[in-house]
Amino acid sequence: MAVAAEPRHLRFAVIGAGMAGILSAIKLTEAGYTDFTVYEKADRPGGTWRENTYPGLACDVPSHLYSYSFALTPDWTHRYSPGPEIQTYFERVARDHDLDAHARFGDEVTRCAFADGRWHLTTASGHHDEVDVVVAATGVLHHPHVPALEGLDDFDGAAFHSSRWDHDVAIDGARVGVVGTGSTAVQIVGAIVDEVAHLSLFQRTAQWIMPQENPAYSAEERAEFRDDPTQLRGLHEKLCEQFDVFANAIVHADSPEMQLVERLCREHLEDAVHDPVLRERLRPSYRAACKRLVVSGRFYDAIQRPNAELVTEPIERIEARGVRTRDGALHELDVLVLATGFQAHAFMRPLEVVGRDGHTLTDEWKQRPSAYLSISIPHFPNFFMLNGPNGPVGNFSLIDVAELQFGYVLQLVDRLRAGECREVSPTEEATAALEAERTEAAKGTIWMTGCRSWYLDDRGVPAVWPFSFDRFRAEMAGPDLAAYDLR
Ligand code: NAP
C-alpha cells in the first residue's frame, strides 16, 4: 500500500461530552489531532453524572479507580464518593484540558451520513458539519425506561424517573413510593428514608446486595496522596487488579471468587435483616451477580425502619391517590419515583446513521445492536463507538474500558493519517465470527443463570463481554488488520 508523504489532515466529530467524550477530546489533542468538535446536547459536560441527581447518587466503583488514569486526584472524599463530587471531577478535568475550545453545547447531532468519503452531520439546530472520523461517545444507560403502568397520568402527586429527579418536589415529610430494586433504587432508599414520612418500595424482583463500607479519606490521607503521587498511582493499580479478579469471576459462574461473592451476599442478608419473614421476601431466587450486582451498606437498615415498607404485591395500576396493588390495597403517596432503569440497547439511537452504500444503523441493528469488539460496524467506515454494544460492562470501571478502546481507535485513525487507507471498517466476516464466539461464551456466564436483567438481549443472551478482562486488554492492545476492510 502506498503511504502518503504528507500526513492526511483529519477532522473529527465526537458525539457526547460525558466521561468518554471528554476522554476523546483529551486523547485526540495529545495525539496531535486538533481539528475536532465535541457535540453535546446539554449545556455542560458530565453525561450520566450531569443527568442523574437523585439523592444517594454515588458510584459503586471506588473513586480512585473510577478516575482517568492520566488525571488521578488526591481529593476524593470517600472510597465511593458521591455523585455531585464525580460531576465536579469531570467538569474540572474538562476545564483543565480546555474542552470548551472544541465543544458545541446545547446542540444534538441528529444525523450522520457517509458520502464521498466523509461523514456529513446535521444537528437539531440545523447546523451542518463535515468530518473524516466520528467518535460516538454517547453512553450506555441514557434513555430512561418508563414502564407502561396503567393510570400513571392519573396520579395527583409528582411522578418522575430517577434520572429526571424533580428537585422542586419536597420529599421531606412526604409519602414516597419507589418502583424498582436496582442499584439506583437501593441508593435512593438508603438516602431518603430518614427524610420522608413514609417510604413504600415496590419490589418486583428481590436483589442480592453486596455489603459496602464507605469510609471517608482523612485530611492526612489526602495530603499523603498529594505529596506522593506514586502512592496514588499504586492505589489505582491495586484497585484495577482487584476489579480484574471480580470481572473474571463473573464470567466463570462456578469460580471460587464467584462463590465468595455469593457467600458475602447471603451472609449480608442473614446478618442484616432481623425479621425472618422480611428476610425471605428480600431473598432472591437466582444467583448473586446474575443481575447487575447491587452494592450497599445502607439498604437493609433503611428498609427495616419503622416508616419503610417493602411491597411485593405486583402493581395493578396507578390511581390519583397512589399505587393500587393486585391484592386490592391502595398505597397512598405524594411522590412516585420510577427507578425502573434504562433502554440499555438504544446506544446512540435515535441518532440516524447512514453508512456506506445506504446501509442504515436502523436496519443493521433491527434485530439487536452488534459491533466488532463493541467499537465499529461493517459498512460504517471511520465511525467508532466507545462503550458500544456487547462490551465490558458490569461492576467495574467504564473509564478503564473507554481508555483502552480509545487507544485502539487511535491506532486505526493513525493509519488514516499516515495515508495507508482512507476508510476503515470491520469486515462482515470478522464481525460475525466474533459475535458467534461471543454469544456462545455468554451462555456460560453468571448472567445466564436464570434471572431477568438489562444485560439480556431479545434472545435472552447476555449482551456483554463474556471473556476475561485480560482478553479484552489483549484485543485492545492493537487491531488485527485482517479483521478490517481497509480502502
Ligand atoms: P435496573 O437495574 O434496570 O433496575 C430497574 C428496576 O426497575 C428493577 O428492579 C426492575 O424490576 C424494576 N422495574 C422495571 N420495570 C418495572 C415495572 N413495570 N414494574 C415494576 N418494577 C419494574 O435500573 P437502575 O437501578 O437504574 O440501574 C441501571 C444500571 O445503572 C445498573 O445496573 C448499573 O449498571 C448502573 N448504575 C450504577 C450505579 C453505580 O453505583 N455505579 C448506580 C446506579 C445505577 P425487575 O428486576 O423485576 O426487572
Coordinates of C-alpha atoms and ligand atoms in Angstrom, one line a residue:
M1 CA 0.0 0.0 0.0
A2 CA 1.3 3.4 -0.9
V3 CA 2.0 5.7 2.0
A4 CA 1.5 9.5 1.5
A5 CA 4.5 11.7 2.1
E6 CA 2.4 14.3 4.0
P7 CA 0.2 13.1 6.8
R8 CA -3.5 13.5 5.9
H9 CA -5.4 16.2 7.8
L10 CA -8.3 14.7 9.6
R11 CA -11.3 16.4 11.1
F12 CA -13.3 14.7 13.8
A13 CA -16.7 14.9 15.5
V14 CA -17.1 13.5 19.0
I15 CA -20.7 13.0 20.0
G16 CA -21.3 13.4 23.7
A17 CA -19.3 15.2 26.4
G18 CA -19.7 12.7 29.1
M19 CA -16.8 10.6 30.5
A20 CA -15.9 9.1 27.1
G21 CA -16.3 12.3 25.1
I22 CA -14.1 14.3 27.5
L23 CA -11.6 11.4 27.2
S24 CA -11.7 11.5 23.4
A25 CA -11.1 15.3 23.3
I26 CA -8.0 14.9 25.6
K27 CA -6.6 12.0 23.8
L28 CA -7.1 13.5 20.3
T29 CA -5.3 16.6 21.4
E30 CA -2.4 14.6 22.9
A31 CA -2.1 12.7 19.6
G32 CA -1.8 15.9 17.7
Y33 CA -5.4 15.9 16.2
T34 CA -6.6 19.4 16.9
D35 CA -9.4 19.8 14.3
F36 CA -12.4 18.4 16.1
T37 CA -15.8 19.4 17.6
V38 CA -17.4 17.8 20.6
Y39 CA -21.1 17.9 20.2
E40 CA -23.2 17.8 23.4
K41 CA -26.9 18.3 23.6
A42 CA -26.9 19.5 27.2
D43 CA -25.4 22.8 28.3
R44 CA -22.3 21.3 30.1
P45 CA -20.2 18.1 30.2
G46 CA -20.7 15.2 32.6
G47 CA -23.0 12.7 30.9
T48 CA -24.6 10.4 33.3
W49 CA -23.3 12.3 36.3
R50 CA -24.9 15.5 35.0
E51 CA -28.2 13.8 34.3
N52 CA -28.6 11.8 37.4
T53 CA -29.0 13.9 40.5
Y54 CA -31.1 11.7 42.7
P55 CA -30.5 11.5 46.4
G56 CA -27.9 8.9 47.3
L57 CA -26.3 9.0 43.9
A58 CA -22.8 7.6 44.1
C59 CA -20.6 5.3 42.0
D60 CA -20.1 1.8 43.4
V61 CA -16.7 1.6 41.8
P62 CA -14.1 3.1 44.2
S63 CA -13.3 6.7 43.3
H64 CA -9.6 6.1 43.0
L65 CA -10.4 3.5 40.3
Y66 CA -13.3 5.5 38.7
S67 CA -10.8 8.2 37.6
Y68 CA -9.0 8.8 34.4
S69 CA -5.6 7.1 34.6
F70 CA -4.0 10.4 33.5
A71 CA -6.0 12.5 35.9
L72 CA -5.8 10.8 39.2
T73 CA -6.8 13.1 42.0
P74 CA -5.8 13.0 45.7
D75 CA -9.0 14.8 46.6
W76 CA -11.7 12.2 46.7
T77 CA -13.5 12.5 49.9
H78 CA -14.7 8.9 50.2
R79 CA -13.8 5.4 49.0
Y80 CA -17.1 5.7 47.0
S81 CA -17.6 9.4 46.5
P82 CA -21.0 11.0 46.0
G83 CA -22.4 11.8 42.5
P84 CA -22.0 15.6 42.7
E85 CA -18.3 15.2 43.5
I86 CA -17.9 12.9 40.5
Q87 CA -19.6 15.5 38.3
T88 CA -17.3 18.2 39.7
Y89 CA -14.3 16.0 38.8
F90 CA -15.4 15.6 35.2
E91 CA -16.1 19.3 34.8
R92 CA -12.7 20.1 36.3
V93 CA -10.8 17.7 34.0
A94 CA -12.7 19.1 31.1
R95 CA -11.8 22.6 32.1
D96 CA -8.2 21.7 32.7
H97 CA -8.0 20.4 29.2
D98 CA -9.9 23.3 27.7
L99 CA -12.8 21.2 26.4
D100 CA -14.8 24.4 25.8
A101 CA -12.4 25.4 22.9
H102 CA -13.8 22.4 21.0
A103 CA -17.3 22.0 22.4
R104 CA -20.6 22.8 20.9
F105 CA -23.1 22.6 23.8
G106 CA -26.8 22.7 23.5
D107 CA -26.9 21.1 20.1
E108 CA -27.8 17.5 19.4
V109 CA -26.4 15.6 16.5
T110 CA -29.5 14.0 14.8
R111 CA -28.0 12.6 11.6
C112 CA -24.6 11.3 10.4
A113 CA -24.4 10.2 6.7
F114 CA -21.3 8.9 4.9
A115 CA -20.9 10.3 1.4
D116 CA -17.9 10.9 -0.8
G117 CA -15.6 9.6 1.9
R118 CA -16.7 11.9 4.7
W119 CA -19.3 12.0 7.4
H120 CA -22.0 14.7 7.0
L121 CA -23.5 15.7 10.3
T122 CA -26.7 17.5 10.9
T123 CA -27.8 18.8 14.3
A124 CA -31.1 19.7 15.9
S125 CA -30.4 23.4 15.4
G126 CA -29.8 22.8 11.6
H127 CA -26.0 23.2 11.8
H128 CA -24.0 21.1 9.3
D129 CA -20.6 19.7 9.7
E130 CA -18.4 17.5 7.5
V131 CA -15.7 15.3 9.2
D132 CA -13.4 12.4 8.4
V133 CA -14.0 10.5 11.6
V134 CA -16.9 10.2 14.0
V135 CA -16.4 9.0 17.6
A136 CA -19.8 8.2 19.2
A137 CA -19.3 8.7 23.0
T138 CA -23.0 8.6 23.7
G139 CA -23.0 6.5 26.8
V140 CA -24.7 3.2 27.7
L141 CA -27.6 3.8 30.1
H142 CA -29.0 7.0 28.8
H143 CA -32.6 6.8 27.7
P144 CA -34.9 6.2 30.7
H145 CA -37.2 3.2 30.7
V146 CA -40.6 4.4 31.9
P147 CA -42.8 1.4 32.3
A148 CA -46.3 1.5 30.8
L149 CA -48.0 1.5 34.2
E150 CA -51.8 1.8 33.7
G151 CA -53.1 5.1 35.1
L152 CA -49.7 6.8 35.5
D153 CA -51.1 10.1 34.1
D154 CA -53.9 10.0 36.6
F155 CA -51.6 10.3 39.6
D156 CA -52.3 13.6 41.6
G157 CA -48.8 13.7 43.1
A158 CA -45.4 14.2 41.5
A159 CA -44.1 11.2 39.4
F160 CA -40.7 11.2 37.7
H161 CA -38.0 8.8 36.6
S162 CA -34.9 8.5 38.8
S163 CA -32.7 10.1 36.2
R164 CA -35.1 13.1 35.9
W165 CA -35.3 13.9 39.6
D166 CA -37.5 16.9 40.2
H167 CA -35.8 18.9 43.0
D168 CA -38.7 21.3 43.2
V169 CA -40.8 18.5 44.7
A170 CA -40.3 18.3 48.5
I171 CA -39.8 14.8 49.8
D172 CA -39.3 16.0 53.4
G173 CA -42.3 14.6 55.3
A174 CA -43.9 13.2 52.2
R175 CA -45.2 9.7 51.4
V176 CA -42.8 8.5 48.8
G177 CA -43.1 5.4 46.6
V178 CA -40.1 4.0 44.8
V179 CA -40.6 1.4 42.0
G180 CA -37.6 -0.9 41.3
T181 CA -34.8 -2.5 43.3
G182 CA -31.8 -1.9 41.1
S183 CA -28.6 0.0 42.0
T184 CA -30.5 3.3 41.6
A185 CA -33.5 2.4 43.8
V186 CA -31.3 1.0 46.5
Q187 CA -29.2 4.2 46.7
I188 CA -32.3 6.3 46.8
V189 CA -34.0 4.3 49.6
G190 CA -30.9 4.5 51.7
A191 CA -30.6 8.2 51.2
I192 CA -34.2 9.4 51.7
V193 CA -35.7 7.0 54.4
D194 CA -34.9 9.4 57.2
E195 CA -36.4 12.4 55.5
V196 CA -39.7 11.0 54.3
A197 CA -42.8 10.4 56.3
H198 CA -43.4 7.0 54.7
L199 CA -41.5 5.0 52.1
S200 CA -43.0 2.3 50.0
L201 CA -40.6 0.2 48.0
F202 CA -42.3 -1.6 45.2
Q203 CA -40.2 -4.7 44.5
R204 CA -40.9 -6.9 41.5
T205 CA -37.7 -8.9 41.9
A206 CA -35.5 -9.1 45.0
Q207 CA -31.8 -8.3 44.6
W208 CA -28.7 -9.7 46.1
I209 CA -26.8 -7.0 47.9
M210 CA -23.1 -6.9 48.5
P211 CA -22.2 -5.2 51.7
Q212 CA -20.2 -2.0 51.4
E213 CA -18.2 0.2 53.7
N214 CA -17.7 3.7 52.6
P215 CA -15.0 5.4 54.8
A216 CA -14.1 9.0 54.3
Y217 CA -10.4 9.8 53.4
S218 CA -8.9 11.8 56.3
A219 CA -7.2 15.1 55.6
E220 CA -3.9 13.4 56.3
E221 CA -4.5 10.6 53.8
R222 CA -5.4 13.1 51.1
A223 CA -2.3 15.1 51.9
E224 CA -0.2 12.0 51.6
F225 CA -1.7 11.3 48.2
R226 CA -1.0 14.8 47.2
D227 CA 2.6 14.7 48.4
D228 CA 3.4 11.3 47.0
P229 CA 1.8 10.7 43.6
T230 CA 3.3 7.2 43.5
Q231 CA 1.0 6.2 46.4
L232 CA -1.9 7.5 44.4
R233 CA -0.9 5.5 41.3
G234 CA -0.2 2.5 43.4
L235 CA -3.7 2.6 44.8
H236 CA -5.2 3.0 41.3
E237 CA -3.3 0.0 40.1
K238 CA -4.2 -2.1 43.1
L239 CA -7.9 -1.4 42.6
C240 CA -7.5 -2.3 38.9
E241 CA -6.1 -5.7 39.9
Q242 CA -8.9 -6.3 42.4
F243 CA -11.6 -5.5 39.9
D244 CA -9.9 -7.7 37.3
V245 CA -10.5 -10.6 39.8
F246 CA -14.2 -9.7 40.0
A247 CA -14.5 -9.2 36.3
N248 CA -13.0 -12.6 35.7
A249 CA -15.2 -14.2 38.4
I250 CA -18.5 -13.2 36.8
V251 CA -17.6 -14.8 33.5
H252 CA -16.8 -18.0 35.4
A253 CA -20.0 -18.7 37.1
D254 CA -18.5 -21.5 39.3
S255 CA -15.2 -19.9 40.2
P256 CA -14.1 -19.7 43.8
E257 CA -14.3 -15.9 43.5
M258 CA -17.9 -16.0 42.4
Q259 CA -18.7 -18.4 45.2
L260 CA -17.2 -15.9 47.6
V261 CA -19.4 -13.1 46.2
E262 CA -22.4 -15.3 46.7
R263 CA -21.4 -16.1 50.3
L264 CA -20.9 -12.5 51.1
C265 CA -24.3 -11.6 49.8
R266 CA -26.0 -14.5 51.6
E267 CA -24.3 -13.6 54.9
H268 CA -25.2 -9.9 54.4
L269 CA -28.9 -10.8 54.1
E270 CA -28.8 -13.2 57.1
D271 CA -26.9 -10.8 59.4
A272 CA -28.6 -7.5 58.5
V273 CA -32.2 -8.4 58.2
H274 CA -33.7 -9.5 61.5
D275 CA -37.3 -10.4 60.8
P276 CA -37.3 -13.8 59.2
V277 CA -40.4 -13.1 57.1
L278 CA -39.0 -9.9 55.7
R279 CA -35.7 -11.7 55.1
E280 CA -37.4 -14.3 52.9
R281 CA -39.3 -11.6 51.0
L282 CA -35.9 -9.9 50.3
R283 CA -34.2 -13.2 49.3
P284 CA -33.7 -13.5 45.5
S285 CA -34.5 -16.8 43.9
Y286 CA -31.5 -16.6 41.5
R287 CA -27.7 -16.4 41.9
A288 CA -25.9 -13.3 43.0
A289 CA -24.5 -11.2 40.1
C290 CA -26.9 -12.8 37.7
K291 CA -28.5 -9.3 37.6
R292 CA -26.0 -6.5 37.9
L293 CA -24.8 -6.8 41.4
V294 CA -26.1 -4.2 43.8
V295 CA -23.7 -2.9 46.4
S296 CA -24.9 -1.1 49.6
G297 CA -24.1 -0.8 53.2
R298 CA -27.4 1.0 54.0
F299 CA -30.2 -0.6 52.2
Y300 CA -31.1 -3.4 54.6
D301 CA -31.0 -1.0 57.5
A302 CA -33.2 1.5 55.6
I303 CA -35.9 -1.0 54.6
Q304 CA -36.2 -2.1 58.3
R305 CA -37.0 1.4 59.5
P306 CA -40.5 1.8 61.0
N307 CA -41.5 4.2 58.3
A308 CA -40.4 1.9 55.5
E309 CA -42.5 -0.7 53.8
L310 CA -41.5 -3.4 51.3
V311 CA -44.3 -4.0 48.9
T312 CA -44.0 -7.3 47.0
E313 CA -47.6 -7.5 45.6
P314 CA -47.4 -6.6 41.9
I315 CA -48.6 -3.2 40.9
E316 CA -52.1 -3.3 39.4
R317 CA -52.4 0.3 38.4
I318 CA -51.6 3.9 39.4
E319 CA -54.5 6.0 40.7
A320 CA -54.9 9.6 41.7
R321 CA -54.0 8.9 45.3
G322 CA -51.3 6.3 44.9
V323 CA -50.4 2.8 43.8
R324 CA -53.1 0.0 43.7
T325 CA -51.5 -3.4 44.1
R326 CA -53.0 -6.7 42.9
D327 CA -54.3 -7.6 46.4
G328 CA -56.6 -4.5 46.2
A329 CA -54.5 -2.4 48.7
L330 CA -54.1 1.3 47.8
H331 CA -50.7 2.7 48.8
E332 CA -51.3 6.4 49.2
L333 CA -48.4 8.5 48.0
D334 CA -47.4 12.1 47.4
V335 CA -44.4 11.3 45.2
L336 CA -43.7 8.3 43.0
V337 CA -40.2 7.7 41.8
L338 CA -39.7 5.3 38.9
A339 CA -36.2 3.8 39.4
T340 CA -37.0 1.5 36.6
G341 CA -33.8 1.6 34.6
F342 CA -32.9 2.4 31.1
Q343 CA -33.3 1.4 27.5
A344 CA -30.0 -0.3 27.6
H345 CA -29.9 -1.4 23.9
A346 CA -30.5 2.0 22.4
F347 CA -26.9 3.3 22.5
M348 CA -26.6 6.4 20.2
R349 CA -30.1 5.9 18.7
P350 CA -32.4 7.8 17.9
L351 CA -29.4 9.4 16.1
E352 CA -29.8 8.4 12.4
V353 CA -26.7 6.9 11.0
V354 CA -26.3 6.1 7.3
G355 CA -23.1 4.3 6.3
R356 CA -21.6 3.3 3.0
D357 CA -23.9 2.3 0.1
G358 CA -27.0 3.4 2.0
H359 CA -26.6 0.9 4.9
T360 CA -28.5 2.4 7.9
L361 CA -28.0 1.7 11.5
T362 CA -31.7 1.2 11.9
D363 CA -31.5 -1.8 9.5
E364 CA -28.2 -3.1 10.8
W365 CA -29.4 -3.1 14.4
K366 CA -33.1 -4.0 13.6
Q367 CA -32.7 -7.3 15.4
R368 CA -30.2 -6.2 18.1
P369 CA -27.1 -3.9 18.4
S370 CA -23.9 -5.5 17.3
A371 CA -20.4 -4.3 16.6
Y372 CA -16.9 -5.6 16.1
L373 CA -15.2 -5.5 19.5
S374 CA -18.0 -3.1 20.5
I375 CA -16.2 -0.4 18.6
S376 CA -17.0 -0.4 15.0
I377 CA -19.6 -1.7 12.5
P378 CA -19.2 -3.2 9.0
H379 CA -20.2 -0.6 6.3
F380 CA -19.7 2.3 8.6
P381 CA -16.2 3.5 7.8
N382 CA -14.3 5.7 10.2
F383 CA -17.1 5.6 12.7
F384 CA -16.1 4.4 16.2
M385 CA -18.0 3.9 19.4
L386 CA -16.8 4.0 23.0
N387 CA -18.7 1.7 25.3
G388 CA -20.7 0.4 22.4
P389 CA -22.7 -2.9 22.2
N390 CA -21.6 -6.1 23.8
G391 CA -18.6 -4.6 25.5
P392 CA -17.4 -5.0 29.1
V393 CA -20.0 -3.6 31.5
G394 CA -20.6 -4.8 35.0
N395 CA -19.3 -3.8 38.3
F396 CA -16.1 -2.3 37.1
S397 CA -14.8 1.0 35.8
L398 CA -16.1 2.0 32.4
I399 CA -13.3 4.7 32.3
D400 CA -10.7 1.9 32.1
V401 CA -12.7 0.3 29.3
A402 CA -13.1 3.6 27.4
E403 CA -9.4 4.4 27.7
L404 CA -8.4 1.0 26.3
Q405 CA -10.9 1.4 23.5
F406 CA -9.7 4.9 22.6
G407 CA -6.1 3.7 22.4
Y408 CA -7.2 1.1 20.0
V409 CA -9.3 3.5 17.9
L410 CA -6.3 5.9 17.7
Q411 CA -4.2 3.1 16.2
L412 CA -6.7 2.8 13.3
V413 CA -7.0 6.5 12.9
D414 CA -3.2 6.8 12.7
R415 CA -3.4 4.6 9.6
L416 CA -5.8 7.1 8.0
R417 CA -3.4 9.9 8.9
A418 CA -0.5 8.0 7.5
G419 CA -2.3 7.6 4.2
E420 CA -2.3 3.8 4.5
C421 CA -6.0 3.9 3.7
R422 CA -8.8 6.4 3.5
E423 CA -11.6 4.3 5.0
V424 CA -11.5 1.6 7.8
S425 CA -14.4 -0.6 8.9
P426 CA -14.5 -4.2 10.2
T427 CA -15.4 -6.9 7.7
E428 CA -18.7 -8.6 7.9
E429 CA -17.0 -12.0 8.3
A430 CA -14.8 -10.9 11.3
T431 CA -17.8 -9.3 13.0
A432 CA -20.0 -12.3 12.5
A433 CA -17.3 -14.8 13.7
L434 CA -16.5 -12.8 16.8
E435 CA -20.2 -12.4 17.5
A436 CA -20.8 -16.1 17.2
E437 CA -17.9 -16.8 19.6
R438 CA -19.1 -14.2 22.0
T439 CA -22.7 -15.4 22.0
E440 CA -21.5 -19.0 22.7
A441 CA -19.3 -17.8 25.6
A442 CA -22.0 -15.6 27.0
K443 CA -24.2 -18.7 27.6
G444 CA -21.7 -19.9 30.2
T445 CA -21.7 -16.8 32.3
I446 CA -23.4 -15.9 35.6
W447 CA -25.7 -13.5 33.7
M448 CA -27.4 -16.5 32.1
T449 CA -28.1 -18.5 35.3
G450 CA -31.8 -17.7 35.5
C451 CA -32.9 -14.1 36.0
R452 CA -34.2 -11.1 34.1
S453 CA -31.8 -8.2 33.6
W454 CA -31.0 -5.4 31.3
Y455 CA -27.9 -7.3 30.1
L456 CA -30.1 -9.8 28.2
D457 CA -30.9 -9.3 24.5
D458 CA -34.0 -10.2 22.6
R459 CA -32.9 -13.9 22.6
G460 CA -32.1 -13.8 26.4
V461 CA -28.4 -13.9 25.7
P462 CA -26.2 -11.5 27.7
A463 CA -25.3 -8.6 25.5
V464 CA -21.9 -8.1 27.2
W465 CA -18.3 -9.1 27.0
P466 CA -18.2 -12.7 28.2
F467 CA -14.4 -13.3 28.1
S468 CA -11.8 -12.3 30.6
F469 CA -10.8 -8.8 31.1
D470 CA -7.2 -9.9 30.2
R471 CA -8.5 -10.9 26.8
F472 CA -10.2 -7.5 26.4
R473 CA -6.9 -5.8 27.3
A474 CA -5.1 -8.0 24.8
E475 CA -7.6 -7.3 22.0
M476 CA -7.3 -3.5 22.7
A477 CA -3.5 -3.6 22.5
G478 CA -3.6 -3.5 18.7
P479 CA -6.0 -4.1 15.9
D480 CA -5.8 -7.3 13.9
L481 CA -5.9 -5.7 10.5
A482 CA -7.1 -9.0 8.9
A483 CA -10.5 -8.2 10.5
Y484 CA -10.7 -4.9 8.7
D485 CA -11.7 -3.7 5.3
L486 CA -9.2 -1.0 4.5
R487 CA -9.8 1.1 1.4
Ligands
NAP1 P1 -32.2 -1.5 36.7 O1 -31.0 -2.2 37.3 O2 -32.5 -1.8 35.3 O3 -33.4 -1.8 37.6 C1 -34.7 -1.4 37.3 C2 -35.6 -1.8 38.4 O4 -36.9 -1.4 38.0 C3 -35.7 -3.3 38.6 O5 -35.8 -3.6 39.9 C4 -36.9 -3.7 37.8 O6 -37.5 -4.9 38.2 C5 -37.8 -2.6 38.1 N1 -38.9 -2.4 37.1 C6 -38.8 -2.1 35.8 N2 -40.0 -2.0 35.2 C7 -40.9 -2.3 36.2 C8 -42.3 -2.4 36.2 N3 -43.0 -2.3 35.1 N4 -42.8 -2.8 37.4 C9 -42.1 -2.9 38.5 N5 -40.8 -2.9 38.5 C10 -40.2 -2.6 37.4 O7 -32.0 0.1 36.7 P2 -31.1 1.0 37.7 O8 -31.3 0.7 39.1 O9 -31.4 2.4 37.3 O10 -29.7 0.6 37.3 C11 -29.3 0.5 36.0 C12 -27.8 0.3 35.9 O11 -27.2 1.6 36.1 C13 -27.2 -0.5 36.9 O12 -27.4 -1.9 36.7 C14 -25.8 -0.1 36.9 O13 -25.1 -0.6 35.9 C15 -26.0 1.4 36.7 N6 -25.9 2.1 38.0 C16 -24.7 2.1 38.6 C17 -24.6 2.8 39.8 C18 -23.3 2.8 40.4 O14 -23.2 3.0 41.6 N7 -22.2 2.5 39.6 C19 -25.7 3.4 40.4 C20 -26.9 3.3 39.7 C21 -27.0 2.7 38.5 P3 -37.0 -6.4 37.7 O15 -35.7 -6.6 38.4 O16 -38.1 -7.3 38.1 O17 -36.9 -6.3 36.2

